[in-house]
Short mmCIF file of C-alpha atoms in Angstrom, two decimals:
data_model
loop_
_atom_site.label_atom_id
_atom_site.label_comp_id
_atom_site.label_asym_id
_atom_site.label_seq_id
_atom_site.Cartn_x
_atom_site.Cartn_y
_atom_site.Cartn_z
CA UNK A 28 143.93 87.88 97.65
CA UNK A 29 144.78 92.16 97.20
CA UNK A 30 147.03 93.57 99.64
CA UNK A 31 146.11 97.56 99.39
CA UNK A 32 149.38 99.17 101.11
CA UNK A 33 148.19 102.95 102.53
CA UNK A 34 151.64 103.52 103.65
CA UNK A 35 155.19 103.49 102.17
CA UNK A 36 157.25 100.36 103.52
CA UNK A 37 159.93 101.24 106.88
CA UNK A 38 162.89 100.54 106.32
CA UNK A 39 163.63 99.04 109.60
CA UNK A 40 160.83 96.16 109.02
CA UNK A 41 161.25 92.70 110.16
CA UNK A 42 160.05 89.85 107.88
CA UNK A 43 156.83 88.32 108.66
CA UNK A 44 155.83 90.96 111.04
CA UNK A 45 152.25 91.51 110.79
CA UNK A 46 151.77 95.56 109.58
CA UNK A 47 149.13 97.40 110.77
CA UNK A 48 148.57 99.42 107.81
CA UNK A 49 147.75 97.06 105.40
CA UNK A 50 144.09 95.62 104.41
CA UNK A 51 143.53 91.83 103.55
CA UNK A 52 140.72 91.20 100.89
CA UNK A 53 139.85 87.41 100.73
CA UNK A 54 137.37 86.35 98.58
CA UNK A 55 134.28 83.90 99.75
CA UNK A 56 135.26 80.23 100.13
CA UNK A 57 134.12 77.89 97.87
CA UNK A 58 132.14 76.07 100.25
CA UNK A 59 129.78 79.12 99.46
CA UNK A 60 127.58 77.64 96.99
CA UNK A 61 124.12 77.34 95.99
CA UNK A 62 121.04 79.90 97.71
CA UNK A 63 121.57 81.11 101.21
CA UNK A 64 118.41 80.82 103.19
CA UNK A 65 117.43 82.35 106.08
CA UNK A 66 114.49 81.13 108.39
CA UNK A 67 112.74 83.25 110.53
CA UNK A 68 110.52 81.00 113.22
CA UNK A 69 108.86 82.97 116.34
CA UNK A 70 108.65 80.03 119.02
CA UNK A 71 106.38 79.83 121.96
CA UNK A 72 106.68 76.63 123.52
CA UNK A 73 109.00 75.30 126.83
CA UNK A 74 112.82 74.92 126.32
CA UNK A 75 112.48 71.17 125.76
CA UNK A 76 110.06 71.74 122.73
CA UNK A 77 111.45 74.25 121.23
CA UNK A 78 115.20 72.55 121.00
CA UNK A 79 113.43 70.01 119.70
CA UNK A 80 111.65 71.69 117.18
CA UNK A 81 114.62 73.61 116.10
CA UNK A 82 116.75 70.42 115.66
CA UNK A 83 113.82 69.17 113.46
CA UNK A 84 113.56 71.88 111.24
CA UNK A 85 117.50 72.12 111.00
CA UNK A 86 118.16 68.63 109.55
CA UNK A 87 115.20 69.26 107.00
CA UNK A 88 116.74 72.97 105.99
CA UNK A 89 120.45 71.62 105.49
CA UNK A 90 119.42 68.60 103.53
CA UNK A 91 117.87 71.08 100.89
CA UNK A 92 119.57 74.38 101.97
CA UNK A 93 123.38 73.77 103.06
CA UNK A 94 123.78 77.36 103.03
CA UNK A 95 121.50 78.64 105.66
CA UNK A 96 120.83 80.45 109.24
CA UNK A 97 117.84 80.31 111.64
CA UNK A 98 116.84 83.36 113.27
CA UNK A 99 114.79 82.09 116.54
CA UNK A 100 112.58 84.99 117.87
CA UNK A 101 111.56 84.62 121.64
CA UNK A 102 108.68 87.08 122.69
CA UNK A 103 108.97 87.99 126.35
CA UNK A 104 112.06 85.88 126.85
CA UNK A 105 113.30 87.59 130.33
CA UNK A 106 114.31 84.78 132.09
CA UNK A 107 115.64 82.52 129.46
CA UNK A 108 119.17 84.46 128.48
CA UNK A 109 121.48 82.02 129.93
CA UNK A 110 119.64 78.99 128.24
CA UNK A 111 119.22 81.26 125.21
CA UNK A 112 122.98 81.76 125.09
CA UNK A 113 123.59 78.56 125.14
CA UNK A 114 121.39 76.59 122.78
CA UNK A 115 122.95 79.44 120.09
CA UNK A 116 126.52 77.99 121.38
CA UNK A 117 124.98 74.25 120.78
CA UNK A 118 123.70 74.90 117.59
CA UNK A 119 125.14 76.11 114.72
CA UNK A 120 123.92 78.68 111.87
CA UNK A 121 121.40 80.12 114.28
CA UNK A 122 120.46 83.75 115.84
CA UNK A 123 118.46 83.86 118.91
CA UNK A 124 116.81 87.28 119.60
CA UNK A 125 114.93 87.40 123.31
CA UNK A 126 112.56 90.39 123.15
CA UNK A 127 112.01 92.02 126.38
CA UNK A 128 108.23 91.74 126.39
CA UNK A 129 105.42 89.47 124.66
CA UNK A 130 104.58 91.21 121.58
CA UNK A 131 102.03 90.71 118.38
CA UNK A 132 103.06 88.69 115.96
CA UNK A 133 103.78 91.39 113.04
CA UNK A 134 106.05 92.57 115.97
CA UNK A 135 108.01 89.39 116.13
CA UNK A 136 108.31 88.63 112.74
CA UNK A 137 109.54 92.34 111.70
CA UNK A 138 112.50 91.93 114.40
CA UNK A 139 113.48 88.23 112.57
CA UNK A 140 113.32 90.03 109.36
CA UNK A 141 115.10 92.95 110.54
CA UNK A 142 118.38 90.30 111.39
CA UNK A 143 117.99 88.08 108.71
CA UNK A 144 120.99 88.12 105.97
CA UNK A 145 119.67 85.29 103.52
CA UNK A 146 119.21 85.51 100.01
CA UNK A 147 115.35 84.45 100.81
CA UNK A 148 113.76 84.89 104.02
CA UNK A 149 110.96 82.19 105.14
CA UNK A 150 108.81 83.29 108.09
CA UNK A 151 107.07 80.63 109.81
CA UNK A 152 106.18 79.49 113.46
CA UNK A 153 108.48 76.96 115.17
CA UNK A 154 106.67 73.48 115.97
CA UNK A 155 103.26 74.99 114.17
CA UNK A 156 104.24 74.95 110.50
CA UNK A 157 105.68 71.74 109.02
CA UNK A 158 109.52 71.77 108.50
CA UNK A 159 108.94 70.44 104.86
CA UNK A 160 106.76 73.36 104.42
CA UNK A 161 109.18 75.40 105.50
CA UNK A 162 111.34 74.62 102.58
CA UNK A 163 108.71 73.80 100.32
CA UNK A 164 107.74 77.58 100.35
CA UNK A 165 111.25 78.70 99.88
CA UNK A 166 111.60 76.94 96.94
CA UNK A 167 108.47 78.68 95.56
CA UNK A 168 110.72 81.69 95.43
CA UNK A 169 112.25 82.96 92.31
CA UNK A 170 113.36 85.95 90.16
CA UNK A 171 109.36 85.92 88.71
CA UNK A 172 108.12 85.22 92.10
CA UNK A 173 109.47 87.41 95.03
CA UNK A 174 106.45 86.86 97.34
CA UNK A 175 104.99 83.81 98.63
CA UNK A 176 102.56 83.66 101.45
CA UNK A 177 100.81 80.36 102.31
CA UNK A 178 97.20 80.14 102.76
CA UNK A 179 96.32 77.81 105.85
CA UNK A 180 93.85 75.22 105.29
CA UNK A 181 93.58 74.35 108.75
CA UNK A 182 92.14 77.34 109.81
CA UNK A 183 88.67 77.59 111.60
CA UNK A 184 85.48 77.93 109.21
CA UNK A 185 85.09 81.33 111.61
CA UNK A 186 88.63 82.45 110.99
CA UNK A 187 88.56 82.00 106.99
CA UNK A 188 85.52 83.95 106.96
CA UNK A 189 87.07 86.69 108.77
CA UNK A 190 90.38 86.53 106.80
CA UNK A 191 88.37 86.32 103.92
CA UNK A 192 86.26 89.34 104.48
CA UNK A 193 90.04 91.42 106.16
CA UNK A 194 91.75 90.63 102.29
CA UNK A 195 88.37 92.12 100.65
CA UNK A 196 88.77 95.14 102.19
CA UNK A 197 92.65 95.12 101.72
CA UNK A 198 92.19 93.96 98.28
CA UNK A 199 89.91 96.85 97.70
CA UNK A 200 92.04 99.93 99.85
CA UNK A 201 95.12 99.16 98.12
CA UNK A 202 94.05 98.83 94.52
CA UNK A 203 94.98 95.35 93.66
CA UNK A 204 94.00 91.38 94.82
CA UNK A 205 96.26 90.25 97.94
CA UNK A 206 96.27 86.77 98.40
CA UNK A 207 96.00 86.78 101.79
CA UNK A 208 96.17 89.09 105.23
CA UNK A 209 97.21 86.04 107.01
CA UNK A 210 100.96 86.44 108.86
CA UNK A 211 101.46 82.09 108.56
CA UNK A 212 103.99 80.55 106.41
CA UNK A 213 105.65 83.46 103.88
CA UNK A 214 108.78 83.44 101.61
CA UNK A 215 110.25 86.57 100.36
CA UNK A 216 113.02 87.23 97.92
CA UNK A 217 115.85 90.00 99.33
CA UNK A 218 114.65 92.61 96.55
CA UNK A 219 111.14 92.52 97.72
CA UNK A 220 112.30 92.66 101.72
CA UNK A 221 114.46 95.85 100.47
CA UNK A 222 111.76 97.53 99.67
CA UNK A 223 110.01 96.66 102.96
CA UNK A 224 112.53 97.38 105.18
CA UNK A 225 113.27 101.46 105.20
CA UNK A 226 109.35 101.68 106.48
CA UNK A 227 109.73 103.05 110.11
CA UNK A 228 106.02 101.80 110.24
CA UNK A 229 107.34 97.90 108.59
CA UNK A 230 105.74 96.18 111.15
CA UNK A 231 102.35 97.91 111.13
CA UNK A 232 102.21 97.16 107.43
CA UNK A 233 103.96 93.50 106.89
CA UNK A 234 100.89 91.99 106.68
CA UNK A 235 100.24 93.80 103.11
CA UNK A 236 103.84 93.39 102.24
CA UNK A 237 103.14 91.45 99.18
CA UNK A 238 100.97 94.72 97.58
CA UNK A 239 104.07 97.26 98.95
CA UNK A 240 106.97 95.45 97.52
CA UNK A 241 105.68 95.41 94.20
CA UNK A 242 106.74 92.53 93.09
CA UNK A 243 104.50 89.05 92.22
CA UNK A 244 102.88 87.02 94.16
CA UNK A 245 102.41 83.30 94.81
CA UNK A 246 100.29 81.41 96.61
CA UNK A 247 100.83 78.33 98.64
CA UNK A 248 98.60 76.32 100.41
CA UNK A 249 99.24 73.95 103.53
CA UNK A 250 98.25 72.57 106.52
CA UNK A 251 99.59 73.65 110.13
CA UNK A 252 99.41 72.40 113.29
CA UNK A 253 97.99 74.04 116.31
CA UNK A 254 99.40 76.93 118.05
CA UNK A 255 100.16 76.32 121.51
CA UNK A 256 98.92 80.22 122.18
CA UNK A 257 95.86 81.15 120.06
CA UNK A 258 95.19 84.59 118.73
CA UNK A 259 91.79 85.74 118.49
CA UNK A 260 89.68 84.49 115.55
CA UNK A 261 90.20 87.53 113.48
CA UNK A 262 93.20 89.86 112.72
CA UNK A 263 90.36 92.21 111.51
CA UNK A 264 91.91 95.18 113.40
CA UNK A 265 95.36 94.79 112.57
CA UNK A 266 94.16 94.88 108.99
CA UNK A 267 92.16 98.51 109.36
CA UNK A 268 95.18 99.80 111.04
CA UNK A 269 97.68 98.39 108.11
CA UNK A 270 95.75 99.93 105.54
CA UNK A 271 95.72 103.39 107.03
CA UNK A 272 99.18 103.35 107.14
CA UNK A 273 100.00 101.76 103.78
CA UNK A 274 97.36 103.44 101.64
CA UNK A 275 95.88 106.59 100.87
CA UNK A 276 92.91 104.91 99.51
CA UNK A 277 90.83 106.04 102.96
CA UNK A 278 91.60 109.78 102.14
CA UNK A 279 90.26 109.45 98.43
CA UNK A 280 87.70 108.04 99.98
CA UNK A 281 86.70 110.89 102.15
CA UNK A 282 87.38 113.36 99.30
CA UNK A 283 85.11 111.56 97.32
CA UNK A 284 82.08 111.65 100.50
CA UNK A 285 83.16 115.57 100.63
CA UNK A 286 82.60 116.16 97.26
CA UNK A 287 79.37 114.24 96.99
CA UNK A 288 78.21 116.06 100.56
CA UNK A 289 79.08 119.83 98.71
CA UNK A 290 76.67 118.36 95.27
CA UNK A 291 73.73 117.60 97.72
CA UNK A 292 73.46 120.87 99.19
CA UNK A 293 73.78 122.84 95.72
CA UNK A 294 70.92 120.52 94.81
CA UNK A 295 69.07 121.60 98.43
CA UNK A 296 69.95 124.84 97.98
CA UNK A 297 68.17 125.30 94.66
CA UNK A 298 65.09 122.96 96.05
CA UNK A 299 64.86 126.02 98.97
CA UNK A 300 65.16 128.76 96.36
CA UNK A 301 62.23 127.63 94.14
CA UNK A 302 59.86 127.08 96.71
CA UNK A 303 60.91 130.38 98.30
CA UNK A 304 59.51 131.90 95.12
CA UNK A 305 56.71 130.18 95.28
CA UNK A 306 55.82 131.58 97.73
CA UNK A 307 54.40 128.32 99.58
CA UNK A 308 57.47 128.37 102.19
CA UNK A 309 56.44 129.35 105.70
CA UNK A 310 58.49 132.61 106.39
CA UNK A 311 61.66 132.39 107.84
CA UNK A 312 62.08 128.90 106.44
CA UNK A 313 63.41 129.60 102.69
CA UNK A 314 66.14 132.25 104.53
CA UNK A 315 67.01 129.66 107.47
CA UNK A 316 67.17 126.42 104.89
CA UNK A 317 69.54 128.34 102.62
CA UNK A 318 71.61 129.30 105.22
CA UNK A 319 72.12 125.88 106.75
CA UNK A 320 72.62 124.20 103.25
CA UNK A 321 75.07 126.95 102.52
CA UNK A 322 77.42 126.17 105.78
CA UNK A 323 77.21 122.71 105.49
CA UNK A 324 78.42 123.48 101.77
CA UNK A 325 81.24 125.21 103.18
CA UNK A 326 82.22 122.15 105.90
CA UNK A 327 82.62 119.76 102.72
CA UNK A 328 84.36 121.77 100.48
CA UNK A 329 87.02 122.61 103.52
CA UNK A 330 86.68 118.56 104.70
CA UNK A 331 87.39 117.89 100.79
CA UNK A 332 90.17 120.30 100.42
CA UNK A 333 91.97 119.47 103.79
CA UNK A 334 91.53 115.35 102.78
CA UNK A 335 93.21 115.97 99.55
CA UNK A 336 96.30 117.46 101.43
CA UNK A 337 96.25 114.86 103.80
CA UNK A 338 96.16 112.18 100.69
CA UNK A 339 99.07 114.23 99.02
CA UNK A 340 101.39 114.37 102.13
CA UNK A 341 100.58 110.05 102.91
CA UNK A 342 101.68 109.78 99.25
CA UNK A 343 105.07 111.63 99.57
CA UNK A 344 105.50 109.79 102.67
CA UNK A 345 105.12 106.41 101.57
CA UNK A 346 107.97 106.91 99.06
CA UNK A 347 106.85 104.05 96.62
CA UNK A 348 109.40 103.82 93.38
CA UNK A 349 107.52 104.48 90.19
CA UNK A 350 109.19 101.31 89.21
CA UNK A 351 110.92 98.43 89.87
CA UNK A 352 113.73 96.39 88.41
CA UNK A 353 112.96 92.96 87.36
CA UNK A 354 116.21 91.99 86.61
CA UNK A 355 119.98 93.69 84.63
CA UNK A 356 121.67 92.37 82.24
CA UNK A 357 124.32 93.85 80.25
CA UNK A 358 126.28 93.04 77.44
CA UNK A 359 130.24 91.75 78.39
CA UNK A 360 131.63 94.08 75.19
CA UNK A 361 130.58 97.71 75.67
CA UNK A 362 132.24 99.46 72.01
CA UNK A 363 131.22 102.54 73.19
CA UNK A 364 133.62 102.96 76.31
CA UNK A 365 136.52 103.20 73.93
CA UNK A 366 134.46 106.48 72.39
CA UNK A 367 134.72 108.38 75.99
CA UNK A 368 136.66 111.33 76.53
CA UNK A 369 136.82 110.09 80.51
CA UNK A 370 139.12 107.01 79.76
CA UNK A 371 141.41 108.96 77.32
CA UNK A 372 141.59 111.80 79.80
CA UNK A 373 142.17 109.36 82.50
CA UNK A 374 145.01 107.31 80.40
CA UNK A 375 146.34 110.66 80.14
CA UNK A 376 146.69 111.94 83.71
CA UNK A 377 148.38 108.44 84.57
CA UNK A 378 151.08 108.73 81.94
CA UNK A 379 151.88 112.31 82.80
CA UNK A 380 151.82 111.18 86.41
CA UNK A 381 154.35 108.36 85.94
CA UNK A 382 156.48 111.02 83.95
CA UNK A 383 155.95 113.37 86.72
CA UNK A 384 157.70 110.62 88.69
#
């Protein structure tokens, strides 16, 4: 324990009194062992179910995880505050956050992850995915694997097609294989969630949060259960609307159709001017063609220019690290601290200080 004093001692001060002025520092107990997990469930179910569930999933997570917290996320839970209240009084190591109105799921899973304090963070959705899944994923997590996302083999043949063709396109807009665009059963390490989290727009891009945090990636497959409220058979949408807002990949893109557009018309252009000379054009045509193929030159270059801005400015805004930090590790003898002029000076100003004195 450190006792840091701000405040020279009163001379008129009674023994044992507590003082106002002074800060306690107590280190963690050492009950505080092992990896703190924290698991994020969105539930959808009736009251009965989903204390249930969460008793369930408790005695599996403190059998493996002693140190741990459930964050229970209740879309549209107006209604429910009193009995919300009270199952968080009932059980222990738990959050409940009622949202105000049914929301997606990237919606509901951002605000878990927004609360969440572990060490690693398992999303997952209460009474859907298997408790020993649940844990099975988070201990997939490691320093060399910060991601995990699980890959649902329950899924509908119509589905898998449609999540197979949404991480295609992902794969291909952001420049590198993502295992999956599916938001089921996920484990993520605290560095890769730090670099998730200052996104305003974290919920419109969690679903290609494995790609933006940088870090590797694991796969896990399993089997769920079935959701009590379906979503439609594709997340195909969602997807196109992440990658807008995650890459810049859509921009290059355009650049690229500009520039090819601008090459065409050149091309046209000359095509016009040789059979203007000719002299097999029908008059009027060589003077109208040119002038056409000339504007429409124009429209691409400023398209081109003005999508190359727009690419620049996405860049800047996405503020992606030009690196990140596997892991630090640094020697426990340092010889060169006893070359700095710092400590000497600062040895220095203490003595003269306590001569001062």
């Amino acid at each position: 324990m450190t006792l840091f004093d701000t405040q020279t001692l009163p001379e008129a001060t009674e023994a044992g009194t507590p003082r106002a002025d002074v800060v306690v520092r107590t280190p963690a107990p050492a009950a505080r062992t092992g990896t703190f997990l924290s698991v994020v469930v969105v539930a959808e179910g009736a009251p009965a179910e989903v204390e249930r569930d969460l008793a369930a999933l408790d005695a599996v997570v403190s059998a493996a995880y002693p140190v741990h917290e459930i964050v229970l996320v209740l879309p549209g839970a107006r209604g429910r505050i009193a009995w919300a209240r009270k199952l968080a009084e009932q059980q222990a190591n738990m959050q409940v956050l009622g949202l105000v109105k049914g929301v997606r799921d990237e919606v509901a899973f951002t605000a878990g992850l927004d609360g969440a304090l572990g060490d690693i963070v398992v999303t997952a959705r209460l009474g859907v995915d298997d408790p020993e899944d649940i844990v099975r994923c988070a201990g997939m997590v490691s320093d060399e694997t910060a991601v995990v996302v699980g890959l649902n083999k329950a899924d509908p043949a119509g589905r898998r097609v449609a999540l197979r063709l949404s991480r295609a396109l992902a794969s291909r807009s952001m420049g590198e294989e993502i295992a999956t665009v599916s938001l089921g059963l996920r484990g993520y390490s605290r560095p890769a969630l730090d670099a998730w989290l200052p996104r305003r727009d974290r919920d419109r891009v969690l679903r290609l949060l494995p790609s933006i945090s940088g870090y590797p990636c694991a796969v896990m497959e399993y089997t769920s259960g079935a959701r009590q409220h379906p979503r439609p058979a594709s997340s195909f949408r969602q997807v196109v609307r992440s990658i807008f807002y995650a890459s810049g990949r859509p921009l290059r893109v355009a650049v690229g159709i500009s520039m090819a557009a601008s090459l065409v018309n050149v091309i046209y252009a000359l095509y016009v001017a040789i059979i203007g000379a000719s002299g097999d054009a029908v008059a009027g045509w060589t003077s109208m063609s040119l002038q056409m193929s000339f504007m429409f030159l124009l429209l691409s270059v400023v398209i081109g220019i003005m999508a190359e801005f727009m690419f620049q400015a996405n860049e800047t805004a996405n503020e992606r690290p030009i690196y990140r930090v596997a892991f630090e590790a640094t020697s426990s003898v340092l010889a060169a601290r006893d070359m700095l002029n710092v400590d000497a000076e600062a040895a220095a100003v203490r003595d003269e200080s306590r001569t001062d004195a």
